[in-house]
PDB file of C-alpha atoms and ligand atoms in Angstrom:
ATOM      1  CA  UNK A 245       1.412 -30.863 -37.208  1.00  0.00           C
ATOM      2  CA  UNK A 246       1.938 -31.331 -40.960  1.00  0.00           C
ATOM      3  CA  UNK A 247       5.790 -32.523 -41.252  1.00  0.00           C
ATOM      4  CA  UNK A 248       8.168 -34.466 -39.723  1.00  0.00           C
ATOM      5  CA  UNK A 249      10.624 -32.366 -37.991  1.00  0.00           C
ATOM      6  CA  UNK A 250      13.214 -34.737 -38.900  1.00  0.00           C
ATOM      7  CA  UNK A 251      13.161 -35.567 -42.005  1.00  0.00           C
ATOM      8  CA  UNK A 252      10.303 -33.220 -43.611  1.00  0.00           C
ATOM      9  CA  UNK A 253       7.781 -35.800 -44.988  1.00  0.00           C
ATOM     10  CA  UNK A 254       4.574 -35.820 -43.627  1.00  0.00           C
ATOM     11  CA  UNK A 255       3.070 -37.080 -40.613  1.00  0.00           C
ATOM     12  CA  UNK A 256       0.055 -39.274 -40.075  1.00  0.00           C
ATOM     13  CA  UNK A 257      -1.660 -39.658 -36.297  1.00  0.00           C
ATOM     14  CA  UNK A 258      -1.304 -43.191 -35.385  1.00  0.00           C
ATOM     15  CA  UNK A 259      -1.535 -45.136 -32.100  1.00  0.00           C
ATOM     16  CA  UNK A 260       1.991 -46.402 -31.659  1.00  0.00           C
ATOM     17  CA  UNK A 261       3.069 -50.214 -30.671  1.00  0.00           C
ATOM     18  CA  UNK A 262       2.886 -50.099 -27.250  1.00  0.00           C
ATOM     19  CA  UNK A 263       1.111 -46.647 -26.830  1.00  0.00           C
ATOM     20  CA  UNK A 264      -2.513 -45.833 -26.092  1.00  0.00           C
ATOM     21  CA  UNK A 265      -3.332 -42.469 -27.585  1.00  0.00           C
ATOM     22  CA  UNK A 266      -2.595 -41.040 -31.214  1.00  0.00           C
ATOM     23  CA  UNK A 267       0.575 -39.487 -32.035  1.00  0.00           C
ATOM     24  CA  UNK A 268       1.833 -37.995 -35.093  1.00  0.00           C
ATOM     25  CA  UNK A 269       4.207 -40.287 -36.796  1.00  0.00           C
ATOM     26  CA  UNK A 270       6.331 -39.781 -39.698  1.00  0.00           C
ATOM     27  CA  UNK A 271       5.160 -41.789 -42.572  1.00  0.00           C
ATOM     28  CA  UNK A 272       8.992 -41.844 -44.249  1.00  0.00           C
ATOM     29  CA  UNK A 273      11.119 -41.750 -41.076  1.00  0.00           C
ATOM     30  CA  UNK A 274       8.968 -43.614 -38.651  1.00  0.00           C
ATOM     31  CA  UNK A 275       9.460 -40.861 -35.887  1.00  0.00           C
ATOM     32  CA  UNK A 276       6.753 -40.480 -33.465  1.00  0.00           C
ATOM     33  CA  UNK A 277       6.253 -36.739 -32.422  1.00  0.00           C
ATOM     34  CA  UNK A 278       4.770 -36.575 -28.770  1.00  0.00           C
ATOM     35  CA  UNK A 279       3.118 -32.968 -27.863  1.00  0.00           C
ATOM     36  CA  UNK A 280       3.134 -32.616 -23.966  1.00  0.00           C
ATOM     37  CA  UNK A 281       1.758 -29.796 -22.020  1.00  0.00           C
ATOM     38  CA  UNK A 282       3.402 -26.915 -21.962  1.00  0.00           C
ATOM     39  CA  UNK A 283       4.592 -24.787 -18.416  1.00  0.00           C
ATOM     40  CA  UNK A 284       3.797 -21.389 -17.583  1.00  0.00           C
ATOM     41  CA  UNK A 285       5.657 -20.114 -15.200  1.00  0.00           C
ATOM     42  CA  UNK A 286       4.784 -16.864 -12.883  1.00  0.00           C
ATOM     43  CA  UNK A 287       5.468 -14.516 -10.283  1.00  0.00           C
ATOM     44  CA  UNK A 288       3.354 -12.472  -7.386  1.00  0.00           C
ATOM     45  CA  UNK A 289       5.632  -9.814  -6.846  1.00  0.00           C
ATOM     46  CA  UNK A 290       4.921  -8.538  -3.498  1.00  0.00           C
ATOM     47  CA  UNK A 291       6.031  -4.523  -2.159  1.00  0.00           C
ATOM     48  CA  UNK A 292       4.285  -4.199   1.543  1.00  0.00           C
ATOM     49  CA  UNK A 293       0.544  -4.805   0.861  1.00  0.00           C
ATOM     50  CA  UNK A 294       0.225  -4.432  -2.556  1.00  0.00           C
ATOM     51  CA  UNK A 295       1.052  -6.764  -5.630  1.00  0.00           C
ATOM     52  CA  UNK A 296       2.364  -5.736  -9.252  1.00  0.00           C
ATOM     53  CA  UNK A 297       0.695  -6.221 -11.998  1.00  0.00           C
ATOM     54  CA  UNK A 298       1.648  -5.630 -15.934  1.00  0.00           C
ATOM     55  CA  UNK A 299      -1.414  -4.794 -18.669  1.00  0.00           C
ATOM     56  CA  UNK A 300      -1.056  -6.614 -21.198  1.00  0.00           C
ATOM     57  CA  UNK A 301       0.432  -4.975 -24.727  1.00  0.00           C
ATOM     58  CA  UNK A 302       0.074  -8.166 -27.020  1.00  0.00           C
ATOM     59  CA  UNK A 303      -2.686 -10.622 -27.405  1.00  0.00           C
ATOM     60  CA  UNK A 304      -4.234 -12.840 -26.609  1.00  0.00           C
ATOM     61  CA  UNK A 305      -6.733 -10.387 -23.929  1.00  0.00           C
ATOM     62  CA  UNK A 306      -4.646  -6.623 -25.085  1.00  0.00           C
ATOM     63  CA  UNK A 307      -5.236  -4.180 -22.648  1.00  0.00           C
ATOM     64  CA  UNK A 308      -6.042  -6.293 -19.437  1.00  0.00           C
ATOM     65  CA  UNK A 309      -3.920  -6.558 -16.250  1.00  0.00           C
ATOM     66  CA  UNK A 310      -2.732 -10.084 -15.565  1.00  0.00           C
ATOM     67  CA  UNK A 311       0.591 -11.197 -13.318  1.00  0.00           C
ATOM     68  CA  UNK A 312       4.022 -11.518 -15.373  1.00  0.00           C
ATOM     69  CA  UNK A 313       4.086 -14.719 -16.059  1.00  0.00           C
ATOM     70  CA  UNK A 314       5.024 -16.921 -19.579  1.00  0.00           C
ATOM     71  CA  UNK A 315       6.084 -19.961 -21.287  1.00  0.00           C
ATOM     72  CA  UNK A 316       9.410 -21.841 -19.445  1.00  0.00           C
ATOM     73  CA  UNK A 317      12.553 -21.571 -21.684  1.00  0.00           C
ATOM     74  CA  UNK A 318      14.482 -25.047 -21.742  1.00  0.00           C
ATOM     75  CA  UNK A 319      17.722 -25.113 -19.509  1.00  0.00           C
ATOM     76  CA  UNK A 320      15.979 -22.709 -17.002  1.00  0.00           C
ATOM     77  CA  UNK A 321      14.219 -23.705 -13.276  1.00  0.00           C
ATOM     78  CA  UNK A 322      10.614 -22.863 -12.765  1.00  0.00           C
ATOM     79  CA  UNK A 323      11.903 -20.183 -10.315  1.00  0.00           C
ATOM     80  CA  UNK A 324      14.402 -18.565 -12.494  1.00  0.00           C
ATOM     81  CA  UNK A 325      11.746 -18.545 -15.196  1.00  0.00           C
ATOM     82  CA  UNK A 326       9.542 -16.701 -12.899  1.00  0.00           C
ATOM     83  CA  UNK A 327      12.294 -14.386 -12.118  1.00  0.00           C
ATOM     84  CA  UNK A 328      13.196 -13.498 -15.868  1.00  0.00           C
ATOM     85  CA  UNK A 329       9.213 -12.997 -16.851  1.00  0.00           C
ATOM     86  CA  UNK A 330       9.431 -10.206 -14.153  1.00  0.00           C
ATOM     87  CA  UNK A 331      12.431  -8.694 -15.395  1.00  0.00           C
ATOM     88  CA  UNK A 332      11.179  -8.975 -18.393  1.00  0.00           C
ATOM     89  CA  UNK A 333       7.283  -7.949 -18.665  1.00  0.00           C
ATOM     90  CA  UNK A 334       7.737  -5.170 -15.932  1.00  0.00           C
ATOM     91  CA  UNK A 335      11.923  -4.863 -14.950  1.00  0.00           C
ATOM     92  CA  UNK A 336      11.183  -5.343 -11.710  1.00  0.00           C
ATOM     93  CA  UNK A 337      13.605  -7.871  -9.744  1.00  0.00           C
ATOM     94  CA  UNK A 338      12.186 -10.421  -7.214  1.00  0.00           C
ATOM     95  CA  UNK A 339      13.192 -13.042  -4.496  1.00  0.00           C
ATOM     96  CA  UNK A 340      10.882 -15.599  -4.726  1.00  0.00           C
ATOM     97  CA  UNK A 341       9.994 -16.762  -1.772  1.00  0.00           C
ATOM     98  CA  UNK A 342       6.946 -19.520  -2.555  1.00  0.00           C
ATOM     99  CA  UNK A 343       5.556 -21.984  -4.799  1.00  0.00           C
ATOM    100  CA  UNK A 344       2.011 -20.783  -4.299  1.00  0.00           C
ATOM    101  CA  UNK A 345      -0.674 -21.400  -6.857  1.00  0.00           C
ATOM    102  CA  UNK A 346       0.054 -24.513  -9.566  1.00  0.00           C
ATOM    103  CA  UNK A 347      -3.175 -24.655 -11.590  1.00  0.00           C
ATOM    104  CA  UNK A 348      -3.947 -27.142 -14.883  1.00  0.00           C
ATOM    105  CA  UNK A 349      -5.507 -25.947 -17.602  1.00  0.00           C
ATOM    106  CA  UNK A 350      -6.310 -29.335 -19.513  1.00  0.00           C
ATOM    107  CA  UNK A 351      -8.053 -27.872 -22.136  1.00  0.00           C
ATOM    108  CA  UNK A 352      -5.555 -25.917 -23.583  1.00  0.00           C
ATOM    109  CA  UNK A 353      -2.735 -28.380 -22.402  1.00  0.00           C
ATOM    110  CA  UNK A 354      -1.099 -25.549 -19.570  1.00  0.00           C
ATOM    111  CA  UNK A 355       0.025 -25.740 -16.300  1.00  0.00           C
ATOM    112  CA  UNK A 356       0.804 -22.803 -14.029  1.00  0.00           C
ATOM    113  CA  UNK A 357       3.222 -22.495 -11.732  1.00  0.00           C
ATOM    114  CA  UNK A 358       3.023 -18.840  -9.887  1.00  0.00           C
ATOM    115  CA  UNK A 359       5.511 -18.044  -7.101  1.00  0.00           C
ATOM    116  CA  UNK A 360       5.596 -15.156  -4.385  1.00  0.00           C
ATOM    117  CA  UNK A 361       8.156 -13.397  -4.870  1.00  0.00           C
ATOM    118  CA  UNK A 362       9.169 -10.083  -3.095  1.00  0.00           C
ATOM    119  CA  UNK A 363      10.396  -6.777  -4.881  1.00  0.00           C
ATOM    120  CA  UNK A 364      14.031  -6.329  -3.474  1.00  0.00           C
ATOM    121  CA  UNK A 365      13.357  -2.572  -4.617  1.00  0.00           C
ATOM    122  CA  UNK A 366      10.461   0.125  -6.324  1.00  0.00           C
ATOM    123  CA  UNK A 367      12.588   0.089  -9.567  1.00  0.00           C
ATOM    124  CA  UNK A 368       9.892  -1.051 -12.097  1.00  0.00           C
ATOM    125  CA  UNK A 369       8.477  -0.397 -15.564  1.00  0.00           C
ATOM    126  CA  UNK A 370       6.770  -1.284 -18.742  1.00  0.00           C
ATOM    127  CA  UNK A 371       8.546  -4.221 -20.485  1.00  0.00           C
ATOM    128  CA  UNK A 372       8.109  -4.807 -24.054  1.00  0.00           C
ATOM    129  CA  UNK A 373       4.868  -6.699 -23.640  1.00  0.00           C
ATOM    130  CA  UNK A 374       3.468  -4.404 -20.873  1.00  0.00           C
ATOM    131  CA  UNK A 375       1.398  -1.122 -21.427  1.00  0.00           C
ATOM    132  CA  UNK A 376       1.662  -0.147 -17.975  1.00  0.00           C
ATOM    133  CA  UNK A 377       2.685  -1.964 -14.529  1.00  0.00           C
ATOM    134  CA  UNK A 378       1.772  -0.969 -11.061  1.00  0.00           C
ATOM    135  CA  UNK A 379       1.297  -1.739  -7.518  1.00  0.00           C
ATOM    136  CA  UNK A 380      -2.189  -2.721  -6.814  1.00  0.00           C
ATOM    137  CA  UNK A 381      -3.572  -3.282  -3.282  1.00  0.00           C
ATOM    138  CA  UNK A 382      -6.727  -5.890  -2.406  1.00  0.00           C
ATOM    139  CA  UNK A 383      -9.114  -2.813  -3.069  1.00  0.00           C
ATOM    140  CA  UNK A 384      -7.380  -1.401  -5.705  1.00  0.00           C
ATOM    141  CA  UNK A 385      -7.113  -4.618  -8.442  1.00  0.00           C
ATOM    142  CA  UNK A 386      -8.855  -4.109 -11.313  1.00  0.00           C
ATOM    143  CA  UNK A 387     -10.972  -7.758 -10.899  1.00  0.00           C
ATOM    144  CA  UNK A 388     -13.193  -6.965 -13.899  1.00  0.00           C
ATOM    145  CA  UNK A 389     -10.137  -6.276 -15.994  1.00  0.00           C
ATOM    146  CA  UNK A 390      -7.836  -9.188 -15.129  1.00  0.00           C
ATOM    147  CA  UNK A 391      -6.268 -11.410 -18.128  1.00  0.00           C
ATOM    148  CA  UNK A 392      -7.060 -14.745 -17.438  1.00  0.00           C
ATOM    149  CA  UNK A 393      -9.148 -16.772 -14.865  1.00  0.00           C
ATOM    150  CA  UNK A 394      -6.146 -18.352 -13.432  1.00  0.00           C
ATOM    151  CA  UNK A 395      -4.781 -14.605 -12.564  1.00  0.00           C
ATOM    152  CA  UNK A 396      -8.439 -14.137 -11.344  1.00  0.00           C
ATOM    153  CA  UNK A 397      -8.371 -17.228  -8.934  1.00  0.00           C
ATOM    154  CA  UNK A 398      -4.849 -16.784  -8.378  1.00  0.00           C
ATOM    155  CA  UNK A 399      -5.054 -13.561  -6.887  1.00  0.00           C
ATOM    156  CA  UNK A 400      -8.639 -14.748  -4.712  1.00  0.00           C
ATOM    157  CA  UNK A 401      -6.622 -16.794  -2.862  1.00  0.00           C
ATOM    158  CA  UNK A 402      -3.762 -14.523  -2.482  1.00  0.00           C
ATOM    159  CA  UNK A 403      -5.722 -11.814  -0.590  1.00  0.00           C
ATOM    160  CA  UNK A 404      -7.881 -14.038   1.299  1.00  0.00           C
ATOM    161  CA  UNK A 405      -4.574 -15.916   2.422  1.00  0.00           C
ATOM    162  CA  UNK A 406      -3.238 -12.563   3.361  1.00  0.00           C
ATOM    163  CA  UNK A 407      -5.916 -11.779   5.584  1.00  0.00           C
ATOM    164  CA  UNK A 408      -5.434 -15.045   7.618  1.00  0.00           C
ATOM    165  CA  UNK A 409      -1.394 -14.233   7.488  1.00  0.00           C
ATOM    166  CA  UNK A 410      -0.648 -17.499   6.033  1.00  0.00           C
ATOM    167  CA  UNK A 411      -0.167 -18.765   2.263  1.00  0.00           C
ATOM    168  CA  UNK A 412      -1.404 -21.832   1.680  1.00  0.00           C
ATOM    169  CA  UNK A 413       0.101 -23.695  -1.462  1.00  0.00           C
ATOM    170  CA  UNK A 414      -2.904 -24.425  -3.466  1.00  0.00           C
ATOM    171  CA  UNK A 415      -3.418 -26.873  -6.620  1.00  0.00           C
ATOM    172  CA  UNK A 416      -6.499 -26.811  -8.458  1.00  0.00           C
ATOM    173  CA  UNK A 417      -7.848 -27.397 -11.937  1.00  0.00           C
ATOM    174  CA  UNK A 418      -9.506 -24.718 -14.199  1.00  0.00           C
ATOM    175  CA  UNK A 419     -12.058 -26.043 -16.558  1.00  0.00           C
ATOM    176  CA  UNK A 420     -13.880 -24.334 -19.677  1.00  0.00           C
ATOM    177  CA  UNK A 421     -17.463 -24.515 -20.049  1.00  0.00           C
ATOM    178  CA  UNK A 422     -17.309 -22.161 -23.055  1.00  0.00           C
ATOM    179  CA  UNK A 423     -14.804 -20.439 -24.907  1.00  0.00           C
ATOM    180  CA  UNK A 424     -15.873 -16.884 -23.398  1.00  0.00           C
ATOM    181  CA  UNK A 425     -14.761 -15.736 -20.590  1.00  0.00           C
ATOM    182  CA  UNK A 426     -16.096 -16.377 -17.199  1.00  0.00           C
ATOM    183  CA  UNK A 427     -17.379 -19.611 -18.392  1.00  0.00           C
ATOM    184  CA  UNK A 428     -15.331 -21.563 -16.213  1.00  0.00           C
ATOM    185  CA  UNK A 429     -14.962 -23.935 -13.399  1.00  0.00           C
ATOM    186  CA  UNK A 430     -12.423 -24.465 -10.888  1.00  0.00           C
ATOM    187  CA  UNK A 431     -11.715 -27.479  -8.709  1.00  0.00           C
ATOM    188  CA  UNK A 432      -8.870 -27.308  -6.020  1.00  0.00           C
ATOM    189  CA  UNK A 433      -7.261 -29.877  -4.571  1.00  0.00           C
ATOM    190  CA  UNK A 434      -8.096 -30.175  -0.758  1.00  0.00           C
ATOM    191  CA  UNK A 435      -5.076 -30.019   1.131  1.00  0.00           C
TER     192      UNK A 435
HETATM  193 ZN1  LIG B  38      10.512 -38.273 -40.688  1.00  0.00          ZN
END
């Protein structure tokens, strides 16, 4: 951040009276600018034993398959943001049924919030930011082609739940060891 968004001078990152960590505050104004993490919010959509997934026509990770899922508009619920990335990324409508994975991503300041959700019909295709979607079952998911570690880990849990017939709701943390990709580590909470 460069500017204040309130007055348009610039900004300098200062620890404000009272505060413990650096902000940036407007050197004119005086207006402190908190950044806070940001919410992705996500959908399983469920048809019988298979899921849906989208591949991905926009960067970041073009080409790969990950779960529709995207950054929370203001004035919506976590579930109806689930509900319009699904419409959106794959028009496909779902009843979500679950809460089921919330994982933080501290290092890039993201949480995730995926729900189950259950097609109410087999009326789907490519949204805007989708090459493709389809129905994937557990041997059928492209593992070495998924998006993003938290799909990955996401979708682990999913079909191992699935086996025992009951879904767990799981929160864990996903850490970076490296900026490529399988250099991670996860750490759920034990519930
Ligand atoms: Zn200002």
């Amino acid at each position: 951040m460069k500017f204040c968004s309130s007055c348009g001078a610039g900004v300098a990152l200062r620890v404000p009276p009272g505060d413990n960590r650096q902000r940036f505050v407007c050197t004119a104004c005086g207006e402190i600018h908190y950044q806070n993490p940001k919410l992705v919010t996500g959908c399983i959509p469920e048809w019988e034993d298979a899921v849906l997934l989208c591949r991905r026509a926009i960067e970041p990770r073009y080409g790969l398959w990950t779960l529709p899922a995207g950054f929370m508009e203001n004035e919506e619920s976590a579930q109806q943001g689930a509900i319009r990335e699904t419409l959106e990324e794959a028009n496909a409508r779902v009843q979500v049924e679950q809460l089921y994975t919330t994982f933080n991503l501290p290092h890039i300041s993201q949480v995730y919030l995926l729900f189950r959700g259950r097609l109410t019909n087999l009326d789907f295709s490519p949204g805007e930011e989708s090459l493709e979607v389809a129905l994937f079952r557990e041997q059928e998911i492209p593992w070495d082609e998924l998006a993003f570690p938290v799909i990955y880990e996401t979708l682990k849990f999913y079909f191992q739940d699935r086996k025992q017939g009951v879904f767990l709701p799981r929160v864990g943390d996903i850490h970076w060891r490296s900026r490529e990709l399988g250099k991670y580590s996860v750490s759920m909470l034990e519930t």
